[in-house]
JSON list of C-alpha atoms in Angstrom, two decimals:
[
{"chain": "T", "resi": 1, "resn": "UNK", "atom": "CA", "xyz": [119.58, 61.54, 53.94]},
{"chain": "T", "resi": 2, "resn": "UNK", "atom": "CA", "xyz": [116.76, 64.03, 53.00]},
{"chain": "T", "resi": 3, "resn": "UNK", "atom": "CA", "xyz": [116.41, 65.34, 49.44]},
{"chain": "T", "resi": 4, "resn": "UNK", "atom": "CA", "xyz": [113.93, 67.34, 47.50]},
{"chain": "T", "resi": 5, "resn": "UNK", "atom": "CA", "xyz": [112.64, 65.44, 44.52]},
{"chain": "T", "resi": 6, "resn": "UNK", "atom": "CA", "xyz": [112.49, 67.36, 41.26]},
{"chain": "T", "resi": 7, "resn": "UNK", "atom": "CA", "xyz": [109.43, 65.73, 39.81]},
{"chain": "T", "resi": 8, "resn": "UNK", "atom": "CA", "xyz": [105.65, 66.08, 39.84]},
{"chain": "T", "resi": 9, "resn": "UNK", "atom": "CA", "xyz": [103.85, 64.15, 42.55]},
{"chain": "T", "resi": 10, "resn": "UNK", "atom": "CA", "xyz": [102.56, 61.24, 40.47]},
{"chain": "T", "resi": 11, "resn": "UNK", "atom": "CA", "xyz": [100.93, 58.84, 42.91]},
{"chain": "T", "resi": 12, "resn": "UNK", "atom": "CA", "xyz": [98.39, 61.14, 44.40]},
{"chain": "T", "resi": 13, "resn": "UNK", "atom": "CA", "xyz": [96.12, 58.61, 46.22]},
{"chain": "T", "resi": 14, "resn": "UNK", "atom": "CA", "xyz": [97.08, 55.84, 48.57]},
{"chain": "T", "resi": 15, "resn": "UNK", "atom": "CA", "xyz": [94.85, 53.48, 46.55]},
{"chain": "T", "resi": 16, "resn": "UNK", "atom": "CA", "xyz": [97.12, 54.00, 43.46]},
{"chain": "T", "resi": 17, "resn": "UNK", "atom": "CA", "xyz": [99.95, 52.05, 45.10]},
{"chain": "T", "resi": 18, "resn": "UNK", "atom": "CA", "xyz": [100.73, 48.65, 43.80]},
{"chain": "T", "resi": 19, "resn": "UNK", "atom": "CA", "xyz": [103.30, 45.95, 44.94]},
{"chain": "T", "resi": 20, "resn": "UNK", "atom": "CA", "xyz": [105.61, 43.81, 42.82]},
{"chain": "T", "resi": 21, "resn": "UNK", "atom": "CA", "xyz": [108.55, 41.51, 43.37]},
{"chain": "T", "resi": 22, "resn": "UNK", "atom": "CA", "xyz": [111.32, 40.88, 40.79]},
{"chain": "T", "resi": 23, "resn": "UNK", "atom": "CA", "xyz": [110.96, 44.06, 38.69]},
{"chain": "T", "resi": 24, "resn": "UNK", "atom": "CA", "xyz": [114.05, 45.42, 36.94]},
{"chain": "T", "resi": 25, "resn": "UNK", "atom": "CA", "xyz": [115.47, 48.66, 38.39]},
{"chain": "T", "resi": 26, "resn": "UNK", "atom": "CA", "xyz": [113.21, 51.57, 37.55]},
{"chain": "T", "resi": 27, "resn": "UNK", "atom": "CA", "xyz": [114.43, 55.11, 36.99]},
{"chain": "T", "resi": 28, "resn": "UNK", "atom": "CA", "xyz": [115.27, 56.63, 40.37]},
{"chain": "T", "resi": 29, "resn": "UNK", "atom": "CA", "xyz": [115.24, 60.23, 41.50]},
{"chain": "T", "resi": 30, "resn": "UNK", "atom": "CA", "xyz": [117.40, 59.46, 44.58]},
{"chain": "T", "resi": 31, "resn": "UNK", "atom": "CA", "xyz": [119.43, 56.42, 45.58]},
{"chain": "T", "resi": 32, "resn": "UNK", "atom": "CA", "xyz": [121.22, 55.29, 48.74]},
{"chain": "T", "resi": 33, "resn": "UNK", "atom": "CA", "xyz": [123.65, 52.42, 48.52]},
{"chain": "T", "resi": 34, "resn": "UNK", "atom": "CA", "xyz": [124.24, 50.49, 51.79]},
{"chain": "T", "resi": 35, "resn": "UNK", "atom": "CA", "xyz": [126.49, 47.65, 52.87]},
{"chain": "T", "resi": 36, "resn": "UNK", "atom": "CA", "xyz": [124.77, 45.79, 55.69]},
{"chain": "T", "resi": 37, "resn": "UNK", "atom": "CA", "xyz": [127.04, 42.93, 56.97]},
{"chain": "T", "resi": 38, "resn": "UNK", "atom": "CA", "xyz": [127.48, 41.16, 53.58]},
{"chain": "T", "resi": 39, "resn": "UNK", "atom": "CA", "xyz": [124.35, 42.48, 51.97]},
{"chain": "T", "resi": 40, "resn": "UNK", "atom": "CA", "xyz": [124.25, 45.17, 49.37]},
{"chain": "T", "resi": 41, "resn": "UNK", "atom": "CA", "xyz": [120.98, 47.16, 49.72]},
{"chain": "T", "resi": 42, "resn": "UNK", "atom": "CA", "xyz": [119.99, 49.95, 47.37]},
{"chain": "T", "resi": 43, "resn": "UNK", "atom": "CA", "xyz": [117.13, 52.21, 48.46]},
{"chain": "T", "resi": 44, "resn": "UNK", "atom": "CA", "xyz": [115.55, 53.94, 45.49]},
{"chain": "T", "resi": 45, "resn": "UNK", "atom": "CA", "xyz": [113.10, 56.79, 45.53]},
{"chain": "T", "resi": 46, "resn": "UNK", "atom": "CA", "xyz": [110.96, 56.84, 42.43]},
{"chain": "T", "resi": 47, "resn": "UNK", "atom": "CA", "xyz": [108.71, 59.49, 41.05]},
{"chain": "T", "resi": 48, "resn": "UNK", "atom": "CA", "xyz": [105.94, 57.02, 41.81]},
{"chain": "T", "resi": 49, "resn": "UNK", "atom": "CA", "xyz": [107.17, 55.82, 45.27]},
{"chain": "T", "resi": 50, "resn": "UNK", "atom": "CA", "xyz": [109.95, 53.27, 46.10]},
{"chain": "T", "resi": 51, "resn": "UNK", "atom": "CA", "xyz": [112.05, 50.36, 45.09]},
{"chain": "T", "resi": 52, "resn": "UNK", "atom": "CA", "xyz": [114.47, 48.29, 47.23]},
{"chain": "T", "resi": 53, "resn": "UNK", "atom": "CA", "xyz": [117.25, 46.12, 45.64]},
{"chain": "T", "resi": 54, "resn": "UNK", "atom": "CA", "xyz": [118.97, 43.54, 47.72]},
{"chain": "T", "resi": 55, "resn": "UNK", "atom": "CA", "xyz": [121.92, 41.49, 46.71]},
{"chain": "T", "resi": 56, "resn": "UNK", "atom": "CA", "xyz": [123.60, 38.82, 48.93]},
{"chain": "T", "resi": 57, "resn": "UNK", "atom": "CA", "xyz": [125.59, 35.69, 48.18]},
{"chain": "T", "resi": 58, "resn": "UNK", "atom": "CA", "xyz": [122.35, 33.72, 48.43]},
{"chain": "T", "resi": 59, "resn": "UNK", "atom": "CA", "xyz": [120.68, 35.74, 45.66]},
{"chain": "T", "resi": 60, "resn": "UNK", "atom": "CA", "xyz": [118.76, 38.88, 44.87]},
{"chain": "T", "resi": 61, "resn": "UNK", "atom": "CA", "xyz": [115.47, 40.49, 45.74]},
{"chain": "T", "resi": 62, "resn": "UNK", "atom": "CA", "xyz": [113.69, 43.48, 44.11]},
{"chain": "T", "resi": 63, "resn": "UNK", "atom": "CA", "xyz": [110.67, 44.99, 45.79]},
{"chain": "T", "resi": 64, "resn": "UNK", "atom": "CA", "xyz": [108.68, 47.80, 44.20]},
{"chain": "T", "resi": 65, "resn": "UNK", "atom": "CA", "xyz": [105.85, 49.70, 45.84]},
{"chain": "T", "resi": 66, "resn": "UNK", "atom": "CA", "xyz": [104.63, 52.37, 43.37]},
{"chain": "T", "resi": 67, "resn": "UNK", "atom": "CA", "xyz": [102.02, 53.68, 41.15]},
{"chain": "T", "resi": 68, "resn": "UNK", "atom": "CA", "xyz": [102.58, 51.24, 38.23]},
{"chain": "T", "resi": 69, "resn": "UNK", "atom": "CA", "xyz": [100.18, 51.65, 35.27]},
{"chain": "T", "resi": 70, "resn": "UNK", "atom": "CA", "xyz": [98.90, 48.25, 34.20]},
{"chain": "T", "resi": 71, "resn": "UNK", "atom": "CA", "xyz": [99.84, 46.60, 37.46]},
{"chain": "T", "resi": 72, "resn": "UNK", "atom": "CA", "xyz": [97.35, 43.86, 38.47]},
{"chain": "T", "resi": 73, "resn": "UNK", "atom": "CA", "xyz": [98.74, 43.55, 42.04]},
{"chain": "T", "resi": 74, "resn": "UNK", "atom": "CA", "xyz": [97.36, 46.30, 44.37]},
{"chain": "T", "resi": 75, "resn": "UNK", "atom": "CA", "xyz": [99.04, 46.92, 47.57]},
{"chain": "T", "resi": 76, "resn": "UNK", "atom": "CA", "xyz": [98.49, 43.80, 49.82]},
{"chain": "T", "resi": 77, "resn": "UNK", "atom": "CA", "xyz": [98.02, 43.97, 53.57]},
{"chain": "T", "resi": 78, "resn": "UNK", "atom": "CA", "xyz": [100.55, 41.08, 53.85]},
{"chain": "T", "resi": 79, "resn": "UNK", "atom": "CA", "xyz": [102.67, 38.73, 51.85]},
{"chain": "T", "resi": 80, "resn": "UNK", "atom": "CA", "xyz": [104.83, 35.74, 52.89]},
{"chain": "T", "resi": 81, "resn": "UNK", "atom": "CA", "xyz": [106.84, 34.03, 50.13]},
{"chain": "T", "resi": 82, "resn": "UNK", "atom": "CA", "xyz": [109.84, 31.84, 49.58]},
{"chain": "T", "resi": 83, "resn": "UNK", "atom": "CA", "xyz": [112.55, 33.36, 47.36]},
{"chain": "T", "resi": 84, "resn": "UNK", "atom": "CA", "xyz": [115.14, 30.59, 46.82]},
{"chain": "T", "resi": 85, "resn": "UNK", "atom": "CA", "xyz": [116.89, 30.22, 50.19]},
{"chain": "T", "resi": 86, "resn": "UNK", "atom": "CA", "xyz": [115.00, 33.24, 51.64]},
{"chain": "T", "resi": 87, "resn": "UNK", "atom": "CA", "xyz": [111.86, 33.88, 53.38]},
{"chain": "T", "resi": 88, "resn": "UNK", "atom": "CA", "xyz": [110.23, 37.18, 52.23]},
{"chain": "T", "resi": 89, "resn": "UNK", "atom": "CA", "xyz": [107.60, 38.92, 54.43]},
{"chain": "T", "resi": 90, "resn": "UNK", "atom": "CA", "xyz": [105.81, 42.16, 53.58]},
{"chain": "T", "resi": 91, "resn": "UNK", "atom": "CA", "xyz": [103.15, 44.04, 55.42]},
{"chain": "T", "resi": 92, "resn": "UNK", "atom": "CA", "xyz": [101.36, 47.30, 54.68]},
{"chain": "T", "resi": 93, "resn": "UNK", "atom": "CA", "xyz": [99.17, 49.55, 56.74]},
{"chain": "T", "resi": 94, "resn": "UNK", "atom": "CA", "xyz": [97.17, 52.66, 55.68]},
{"chain": "T", "resi": 95, "resn": "UNK", "atom": "CA", "xyz": [96.50, 55.23, 58.40]},
{"chain": "T", "resi": 96, "resn": "UNK", "atom": "CA", "xyz": [94.14, 58.15, 58.09]},
{"chain": "T", "resi": 97, "resn": "UNK", "atom": "CA", "xyz": [95.04, 61.17, 60.16]},
{"chain": "T", "resi": 98, "resn": "UNK", "atom": "CA", "xyz": [93.60, 64.66, 60.93]},
{"chain": "T", "resi": 99, "resn": "UNK", "atom": "CA", "xyz": [95.36, 67.61, 59.24]},
{"chain": "T", "resi": 100, "resn": "UNK", "atom": "CA", "xyz": [97.15, 68.60, 62.42]},
{"chain": "T", "resi": 101, "resn": "UNK", "atom": "CA", "xyz": [98.09, 65.04, 63.30]},
{"chain": "T", "resi": 102, "resn": "UNK", "atom": "CA", "xyz": [99.28, 64.40, 59.77]},
{"chain": "T", "resi": 103, "resn": "UNK", "atom": "CA", "xyz": [101.63, 67.37, 59.76]},
{"chain": "T", "resi": 104, "resn": "UNK", "atom": "CA", "xyz": [103.18, 66.33, 63.13]},
{"chain": "T", "resi": 105, "resn": "UNK", "atom": "CA", "xyz": [103.55, 62.75, 62.09]},
{"chain": "T", "resi": 106, "resn": "UNK", "atom": "CA", "xyz": [105.12, 63.80, 58.73]},
{"chain": "T", "resi": 107, "resn": "UNK", "atom": "CA", "xyz": [107.75, 66.02, 60.53]},
{"chain": "T", "resi": 108, "resn": "UNK", "atom": "CA", "xyz": [108.53, 63.24, 62.99]},
{"chain": "T", "resi": 109, "resn": "UNK", "atom": "CA", "xyz": [109.12, 60.55, 60.26]},
{"chain": "T", "resi": 110, "resn": "UNK", "atom": "CA", "xyz": [111.24, 62.85, 58.12]},
{"chain": "T", "resi": 111, "resn": "UNK", "atom": "CA", "xyz": [113.40, 63.74, 61.14]},
{"chain": "T", "resi": 112, "resn": "UNK", "atom": "CA", "xyz": [113.80, 60.05, 62.05]},
{"chain": "T", "resi": 113, "resn": "UNK", "atom": "CA", "xyz": [114.73, 58.91, 58.55]},
{"chain": "T", "resi": 114, "resn": "UNK", "atom": "CA", "xyz": [116.84, 61.92, 57.47]},
{"chain": "T", "resi": 115, "resn": "UNK", "atom": "CA", "xyz": [119.04, 61.62, 60.50]},
{"chain": "T", "resi": 116, "resn": "UNK", "atom": "CA", "xyz": [119.55, 57.92, 60.23]},
{"chain": "T", "resi": 117, "resn": "UNK", "atom": "CA", "xyz": [122.66, 56.57, 58.35]},
{"chain": "T", "resi": 118, "resn": "UNK", "atom": "CA", "xyz": [120.56, 53.98, 56.64]},
{"chain": "T", "resi": 119, "resn": "UNK", "atom": "CA", "xyz": [117.65, 56.31, 55.84]},
{"chain": "T", "resi": 120, "resn": "UNK", "atom": "CA", "xyz": [116.59, 57.98, 52.59]},
{"chain": "T", "resi": 121, "resn": "UNK", "atom": "CA", "xyz": [113.67, 60.50, 52.37]},
{"chain": "T", "resi": 122, "resn": "UNK", "atom": "CA", "xyz": [112.49, 62.60, 49.57]},
{"chain": "T", "resi": 123, "resn": "UNK", "atom": "CA", "xyz": [109.93, 65.48, 49.71]},
{"chain": "T", "resi": 124, "resn": "UNK", "atom": "CA", "xyz": [107.88, 66.30, 46.62]},
{"chain": "T", "resi": 125, "resn": "UNK", "atom": "CA", "xyz": [107.21, 69.77, 45.37]},
{"chain": "T", "resi": 126, "resn": "UNK", "atom": "CA", "xyz": [103.94, 71.40, 46.32]},
{"chain": "T", "resi": 127, "resn": "UNK", "atom": "CA", "xyz": [103.57, 70.20, 49.91]},
{"chain": "T", "resi": 128, "resn": "UNK", "atom": "CA", "xyz": [106.05, 70.07, 52.77]},
{"chain": "T", "resi": 129, "resn": "UNK", "atom": "CA", "xyz": [104.30, 66.86, 53.87]},
{"chain": "T", "resi": 130, "resn": "UNK", "atom": "CA", "xyz": [104.31, 65.04, 50.58]},
{"chain": "T", "resi": 131, "resn": "UNK", "atom": "CA", "xyz": [107.18, 62.51, 50.89]},
{"chain": "T", "resi": 132, "resn": "UNK", "atom": "CA", "xyz": [108.47, 59.01, 50.59]},
{"chain": "T", "resi": 133, "resn": "UNK", "atom": "CA", "xyz": [110.83, 57.80, 53.31]},
{"chain": "T", "resi": 134, "resn": "UNK", "atom": "CA", "xyz": [112.85, 54.52, 53.62]},
{"chain": "T", "resi": 135, "resn": "UNK", "atom": "CA", "xyz": [114.97, 53.02, 56.30]},
{"chain": "T", "resi": 136, "resn": "UNK", "atom": "CA", "xyz": [116.92, 49.74, 56.20]},
{"chain": "T", "resi": 137, "resn": "UNK", "atom": "CA", "xyz": [118.84, 47.64, 58.80]},
{"chain": "T", "resi": 138, "resn": "UNK", "atom": "CA", "xyz": [120.36, 44.21, 59.29]},
{"chain": "T", "resi": 139, "resn": "UNK", "atom": "CA", "xyz": [119.52, 42.36, 62.43]},
{"chain": "T", "resi": 140, "resn": "UNK", "atom": "CA", "xyz": [119.76, 38.68, 63.46]},
{"chain": "T", "resi": 141, "resn": "UNK", "atom": "CA", "xyz": [120.89, 37.69, 59.94]},
{"chain": "T", "resi": 142, "resn": "UNK", "atom": "CA", "xyz": [117.89, 39.34, 58.31]},
{"chain": "T", "resi": 143, "resn": "UNK", "atom": "CA", "xyz": [117.68, 42.45, 56.12]},
{"chain": "T", "resi": 144, "resn": "UNK", "atom": "CA", "xyz": [114.69, 44.61, 57.07]},
{"chain": "T", "resi": 145, "resn": "UNK", "atom": "CA", "xyz": [113.30, 47.84, 55.71]},
{"chain": "T", "resi": 146, "resn": "UNK", "atom": "CA", "xyz": [110.36, 50.13, 56.43]},
{"chain": "T", "resi": 147, "resn": "UNK", "atom": "CA", "xyz": [108.87, 52.73, 54.14]},
{"chain": "T", "resi": 148, "resn": "UNK", "atom": "CA", "xyz": [106.42, 55.56, 54.53]},
{"chain": "T", "resi": 149, "resn": "UNK", "atom": "CA", "xyz": [104.34, 57.18, 51.64]},
{"chain": "T", "resi": 150, "resn": "UNK", "atom": "CA", "xyz": [102.36, 60.31, 52.50]},
{"chain": "T", "resi": 151, "resn": "UNK", "atom": "CA", "xyz": [99.30, 61.56, 50.88]},
{"chain": "T", "resi": 152, "resn": "UNK", "atom": "CA", "xyz": [98.61, 64.96, 52.60]},
{"chain": "T", "resi": 153, "resn": "UNK", "atom": "CA", "xyz": [95.66, 65.81, 50.32]},
{"chain": "T", "resi": 154, "resn": "UNK", "atom": "CA", "xyz": [93.90, 62.63, 51.64]},
{"chain": "T", "resi": 155, "resn": "UNK", "atom": "CA", "xyz": [95.26, 62.71, 55.16]},
{"chain": "T", "resi": 156, "resn": "UNK", "atom": "CA", "xyz": [96.74, 59.17, 54.58]},
{"chain": "T", "resi": 157, "resn": "UNK", "atom": "CA", "xyz": [100.01, 57.63, 55.42]},
{"chain": "T", "resi": 158, "resn": "UNK", "atom": "CA", "xyz": [100.99, 54.26, 53.99]},
{"chain": "T", "resi": 159, "resn": "UNK", "atom": "CA", "xyz": [103.59, 52.40, 56.01]},
{"chain": "T", "resi": 160, "resn": "UNK", "atom": "CA", "xyz": [105.22, 49.16, 54.90]},
{"chain": "T", "resi": 161, "resn": "UNK", "atom": "CA", "xyz": [107.49, 46.71, 56.63]},
{"chain": "T", "resi": 162, "resn": "UNK", "atom": "CA", "xyz": [109.67, 44.04, 54.86]},
{"chain": "T", "resi": 163, "resn": "UNK", "atom": "CA", "xyz": [111.83, 41.27, 56.22]},
{"chain": "T", "resi": 164, "resn": "UNK", "atom": "CA", "xyz": [114.10, 39.01, 54.09]},
{"chain": "T", "resi": 165, "resn": "UNK", "atom": "CA", "xyz": [115.92, 36.21, 55.84]},
{"chain": "T", "resi": 166, "resn": "UNK", "atom": "CA", "xyz": [117.32, 32.76, 55.44]},
{"chain": "T", "resi": 167, "resn": "UNK", "atom": "CA", "xyz": [114.67, 30.07, 55.28]},
{"chain": "T", "resi": 168, "resn": "UNK", "atom": "CA", "xyz": [114.78, 27.74, 58.29]},
{"chain": "T", "resi": 169, "resn": "UNK", "atom": "CA", "xyz": [114.27, 24.10, 57.30]},
{"chain": "T", "resi": 170, "resn": "UNK", "atom": "CA", "xyz": [111.22, 22.43, 58.82]},
{"chain": "T", "resi": 171, "resn": "UNK", "atom": "CA", "xyz": [111.92, 20.09, 61.75]},
{"chain": "T", "resi": 172, "resn": "UNK", "atom": "CA", "xyz": [111.63, 16.39, 61.00]}
]
């Protein structure tokens, strides 16, 4: 699903992004509710980037990647945590592209996500290449999602990948 977000583009630099687990739902500009084989996933586009809410019989998970004033946790390159019975893994990558490459990559990602039944993308006013896009899936008992945050004025694209799955007990 592709939507135009009716808000100012608030996180204007890739370095403004921060990461948080466990935050309450923040006001969203667009929401996609998904049922993925027993898991309820809500993809949320914020004025300041994204939030994913996951609920399953084993528990809940809330991931926020956004410009969060006062946040002390900048966007990490990687995180691995135990959340109750789950293993949570997060990775982020910042890519710097030329103007021409950026425009092509933006169009490619928006087409991929907007045509996918588990995808949500929102473009911001002011630039056709200013967007946040999210894509979720369930595979092998895990819930996974990918996100892309574009910063056309910098030529930067921030990509994240998250996996939440049941913790496998250590062998004895």
